[in-house]
Amino acid sequence: AGKPLVWLGDLNVAAGWHDVGPDPDWFRNKNGQTALHADDKGQPGFTANEQTRFAALLKAGGLVDAYRQLHPTANWQTDVTWRGAPGINNPAEGRYYNKGMRIDYVLTSQSLVPRIKSAVVHGTGPERSGFLGSDHCPLIVELASASANEAKGAETKGGGSDVGSP
């Protein structure tokens, strides 16, 4: 089986309908309406084809969304990691103001699920509190250290256990 995998970053795809807000229909109808294939229509990062490919990638890699493991009930207000900027003179004039997408992830191997201790999105609200000068905010996932038995088992199988080691 090898070493467990952690893949994280701005993956630029909202995995599901519940990962955008406030109105998923707006995202599906916003851009790309002249796309040749109906499943390529919508805001980049929120087309049906992108979501299908992302789901297939997770399945093929045996990966899970660490954040969703601890927060299974979707709430776009607290879950989104990308938000549109407010307008310069009037916040509501920003093209994507008060809209958000969950497009940043920490994906882990299934074997790491028991070690997921916390998962926190550090940005909120239309004014993008916590976004630190970017249109994305930090997503921090903490994994528990491997137990001595887990580490020894990984070493005897030819793998290592450096993921999450102190």
mmCIF file of C-alpha atoms in Angstrom:
data_model
loop_
_atom_site.group_PDB
_atom_site.id
_atom_site.type_symbol
_atom_site.label_atom_id
_atom_site.label_comp_id
_atom_site.label_asym_id
_atom_site.label_seq_id
_atom_site.Cartn_x
_atom_site.Cartn_y
_atom_site.Cartn_z
ATOM 1 C CA ALA A 1 0.000 0.000 0.000
ATOM 2 C CA GLY A 2 2.944 2.346 0.554
ATOM 3 C CA LYS A 3 2.982 5.634 2.356
ATOM 4 C CA PRO A 4 -0.233 7.524 3.025
ATOM 5 C CA LEU A 5 -0.824 10.540 0.813
ATOM 6 C CA VAL A 6 -1.770 14.115 1.694
ATOM 7 C CA TRP A 7 -2.563 16.376 -1.254
ATOM 8 C CA LEU A 8 -3.472 19.948 -0.459
ATOM 9 C CA GLY A 9 -3.951 23.260 -2.146
ATOM 10 C CA ASP A 10 -6.096 25.336 -4.444
ATOM 11 C CA LEU A 11 -7.564 22.610 -6.657
ATOM 12 C CA ASN A 12 -9.995 25.025 -8.353
ATOM 13 C CA VAL A 13 -13.063 22.805 -8.314
ATOM 14 C CA ALA A 14 -16.107 22.893 -6.053
ATOM 15 C CA ALA A 15 -16.826 19.208 -5.452
ATOM 16 C CA GLY A 16 -20.577 19.540 -5.148
ATOM 17 C CA TRP A 17 -23.623 21.717 -5.518
ATOM 18 C CA HIS A 18 -23.464 22.501 -1.791
ATOM 19 C CA ASP A 19 -19.898 23.856 -2.044
ATOM 20 C CA VAL A 20 -20.857 27.226 -3.530
ATOM 21 C CA GLY A 21 -23.189 29.940 -2.439
ATOM 22 C CA PRO A 22 -25.429 31.628 -1.958
ATOM 23 C CA ASP A 23 -27.026 30.380 -5.202
ATOM 24 C CA PRO A 24 -25.518 27.365 -6.998
ATOM 25 C CA ASP A 25 -27.684 28.075 -10.055
ATOM 26 C CA TRP A 26 -25.932 31.433 -10.430
ATOM 27 C CA PHE A 27 -22.553 29.655 -10.639
ATOM 28 C CA ARG A 28 -23.839 27.068 -13.111
ATOM 29 C CA ASN A 29 -25.280 29.773 -15.368
ATOM 30 C CA LYS A 30 -22.656 32.514 -14.936
ATOM 31 C CA ASN A 31 -20.023 31.728 -17.574
ATOM 32 C CA GLY A 32 -19.307 29.355 -20.413
ATOM 33 C CA GLN A 33 -22.816 29.338 -21.796
ATOM 34 C CA THR A 34 -21.439 28.949 -25.326
ATOM 35 C CA ALA A 35 -19.504 25.779 -24.416
ATOM 36 C CA LEU A 36 -19.884 23.011 -26.973
ATOM 37 C CA HIS A 37 -20.838 20.455 -24.329
ATOM 38 C CA ALA A 38 -23.627 21.202 -21.839
ATOM 39 C CA ASP A 39 -21.548 19.797 -18.964
ATOM 40 C CA ASP A 40 -18.837 22.411 -19.598
ATOM 41 C CA LYS A 41 -21.195 25.329 -18.968
ATOM 42 C CA GLY A 42 -20.851 27.343 -15.796
ATOM 43 C CA GLN A 43 -18.342 29.161 -13.651
ATOM 44 C CA PRO A 44 -14.872 27.635 -14.054
ATOM 45 C CA GLY A 45 -14.438 25.316 -11.100
ATOM 46 C CA PHE A 46 -18.147 24.531 -11.008
ATOM 47 C CA THR A 47 -18.953 22.775 -14.254
ATOM 48 C CA ALA A 48 -20.484 19.299 -14.221
ATOM 49 C CA ASN A 49 -17.487 17.893 -16.127
ATOM 50 C CA GLU A 50 -15.003 19.301 -13.608
ATOM 51 C CA GLN A 51 -16.992 17.840 -10.735
ATOM 52 C CA THR A 52 -17.203 14.436 -12.446
ATOM 53 C CA ARG A 53 -13.441 14.361 -13.062
ATOM 54 C CA PHE A 54 -12.729 15.448 -9.474
ATOM 55 C CA ALA A 55 -14.941 12.663 -8.067
ATOM 56 C CA ALA A 56 -13.201 10.131 -10.339
ATOM 57 C CA LEU A 57 -9.790 11.366 -9.168
ATOM 58 C CA LEU A 58 -10.770 10.948 -5.502
ATOM 59 C CA LYS A 59 -12.064 7.453 -6.155
ATOM 60 C CA ALA A 60 -9.036 6.352 -8.203
ATOM 61 C CA GLY A 61 -6.631 7.681 -5.582
ATOM 62 C CA GLY A 62 -8.571 6.381 -2.583
ATOM 63 C CA LEU A 63 -8.655 9.961 -1.280
ATOM 64 C CA VAL A 64 -11.070 11.682 1.056
ATOM 65 C CA ASP A 65 -11.789 15.328 1.760
ATOM 66 C CA ALA A 66 -10.369 15.828 5.277
ATOM 67 C CA TYR A 67 -12.468 18.932 5.944
ATOM 68 C CA ARG A 68 -15.705 17.185 4.955
ATOM 69 C CA GLN A 69 -14.840 14.252 7.239
ATOM 70 C CA LEU A 70 -15.239 16.552 10.243
ATOM 71 C CA HIS A 71 -17.878 18.864 8.731
ATOM 72 C CA PRO A 72 -20.263 16.574 6.830
ATOM 73 C CA THR A 73 -23.136 19.060 6.828
ATOM 74 C CA ALA A 74 -22.416 21.648 4.164
ATOM 75 C CA ASN A 75 -22.754 25.344 4.995
ATOM 76 C CA TRP A 76 -21.422 27.607 2.278
ATOM 77 C CA GLN A 77 -21.193 30.536 4.719
ATOM 78 C CA THR A 78 -18.547 28.762 6.821
ATOM 79 C CA ASP A 79 -17.081 26.240 4.364
ATOM 80 C CA VAL A 80 -16.009 28.367 1.398
ATOM 81 C CA THR A 81 -12.305 29.056 0.927
ATOM 82 C CA TRP A 82 -12.642 31.511 -1.978
ATOM 83 C CA ARG A 83 -14.801 34.641 -1.921
ATOM 84 C CA GLY A 84 -15.372 37.398 -4.419
ATOM 85 C CA ALA A 85 -13.968 40.835 -3.670
ATOM 86 C CA PRO A 86 -16.122 43.752 -2.559
ATOM 87 C CA GLY A 87 -16.469 46.725 -4.907
ATOM 88 C CA ILE A 88 -14.132 49.684 -4.417
ATOM 89 C CA ASN A 89 -16.721 52.370 -3.653
ATOM 90 C CA ASN A 90 -19.637 50.148 -2.708
ATOM 91 C CA PRO A 91 -19.098 46.540 -1.551
ATOM 92 C CA ALA A 92 -22.165 45.266 -3.418
ATOM 93 C CA GLU A 93 -20.690 46.488 -6.718
ATOM 94 C CA GLY A 94 -18.037 43.749 -6.658
ATOM 95 C CA ARG A 95 -18.785 41.250 -9.431
ATOM 96 C CA TYR A 96 -18.552 38.236 -7.103
ATOM 97 C CA TYR A 97 -19.273 40.047 -3.833
ATOM 98 C CA ASN A 98 -20.877 37.824 -1.182
ATOM 99 C CA LYS A 99 -20.380 34.737 -3.330
ATOM 100 C CA GLY A 100 -18.081 31.896 -2.437
ATOM 101 C CA MET A 101 -16.730 28.525 -3.507
ATOM 102 C CA ARG A 102 -15.018 25.759 -1.577
ATOM 103 C CA ILE A 103 -12.127 25.069 -3.949
ATOM 104 C CA ASP A 104 -9.177 24.596 -1.586
ATOM 105 C CA TYR A 105 -8.709 21.135 -0.107
ATOM 106 C CA VAL A 106 -6.712 18.850 2.099
ATOM 107 C CA LEU A 107 -7.193 15.394 0.619
ATOM 108 C CA THR A 108 -5.871 12.362 2.465
ATOM 109 C CA SER A 109 -5.599 8.639 1.959
ATOM 110 C CA GLN A 110 -8.412 6.662 3.594
ATOM 111 C CA SER A 111 -5.864 5.269 6.038
ATOM 112 C CA LEU A 112 -5.341 8.743 7.548
ATOM 113 C CA VAL A 113 -9.013 9.406 8.344
ATOM 114 C CA PRO A 114 -8.702 8.202 11.972
ATOM 115 C CA ARG A 115 -5.860 10.708 12.458
ATOM 116 C CA ILE A 116 -7.804 13.808 11.326
ATOM 117 C CA LYS A 117 -8.026 15.872 14.521
ATOM 118 C CA SER A 118 -9.278 19.220 13.270
ATOM 119 C CA ALA A 119 -10.135 21.063 10.082
ATOM 120 C CA VAL A 120 -10.750 24.805 10.126
ATOM 121 C CA VAL A 121 -11.465 27.378 7.412
ATOM 122 C CA HIS A 122 -9.912 30.633 8.629
ATOM 123 C CA GLY A 123 -11.980 33.110 6.636
ATOM 124 C CA THR A 124 -15.558 34.299 6.876
ATOM 125 C CA GLY A 125 -18.100 36.714 5.526
ATOM 126 C CA PRO A 126 -18.508 38.891 2.480
ATOM 127 C CA GLU A 127 -15.817 41.271 3.765
ATOM 128 C CA ARG A 128 -13.426 38.294 3.687
ATOM 129 C CA SER A 129 -12.246 38.457 7.278
ATOM 130 C CA GLY A 130 -9.210 36.203 7.623
ATOM 131 C CA PHE A 131 -8.419 36.093 3.912
ATOM 132 C CA LEU A 132 -5.063 37.833 4.469
ATOM 133 C CA GLY A 133 -4.896 39.879 1.257
ATOM 134 C CA SER A 134 -5.988 37.082 -1.058
ATOM 135 C CA ASP A 135 -9.272 35.869 -2.481
ATOM 136 C CA HIS A 136 -8.515 32.527 -0.777
ATOM 137 C CA CYS A 137 -8.302 31.947 2.963
ATOM 138 C CA PRO A 138 -6.228 29.450 4.933
ATOM 139 C CA LEU A 139 -7.611 25.960 5.450
ATOM 140 C CA ILE A 140 -5.786 24.174 8.237
ATOM 141 C CA VAL A 141 -6.116 20.456 8.908
ATOM 142 C CA GLU A 142 -4.341 18.839 11.834
ATOM 143 C CA LEU A 143 -3.435 15.161 11.801
ATOM 144 C CA ALA A 144 -2.556 13.220 14.942
ATOM 145 C CA SER A 145 0.927 11.727 15.052
ATOM 146 C CA ALA A 146 1.209 8.115 14.008
ATOM 147 C CA SER A 147 1.238 5.697 16.905
ATOM 148 C CA ALA A 148 4.384 3.653 17.441
ATOM 149 C CA ASN A 149 2.549 0.574 16.121
ATOM 150 C CA GLU A 150 1.407 2.415 12.954
ATOM 151 C CA ALA A 151 4.914 3.713 12.319
ATOM 152 C CA LYS A 152 6.500 0.265 12.816
ATOM 153 C CA GLY A 153 3.880 -1.344 10.546
ATOM 154 C CA ALA A 154 4.549 1.154 7.773
ATOM 155 C CA GLU A 155 8.312 0.594 8.027
ATOM 156 C CA THR A 156 7.995 -3.204 7.783
ATOM 157 C CA LYS A 157 5.884 -2.827 4.634
ATOM 158 C CA GLY A 158 8.615 -0.841 2.909
ATOM 159 C CA GLY A 159 6.914 2.509 3.499
ATOM 160 C CA GLY A 160 7.632 5.291 5.927
ATOM 161 C CA SER A 161 5.537 7.087 8.430
ATOM 162 C CA ASP A 162 6.774 10.644 8.050
ATOM 163 C CA VAL A 163 3.276 12.050 7.428
ATOM 164 C CA GLY A 164 2.222 13.905 10.555
ATOM 165 C CA SER A 165 5.361 13.037 12.502
ATOM 166 C CA PRO A 166 6.367 15.613 15.081
#
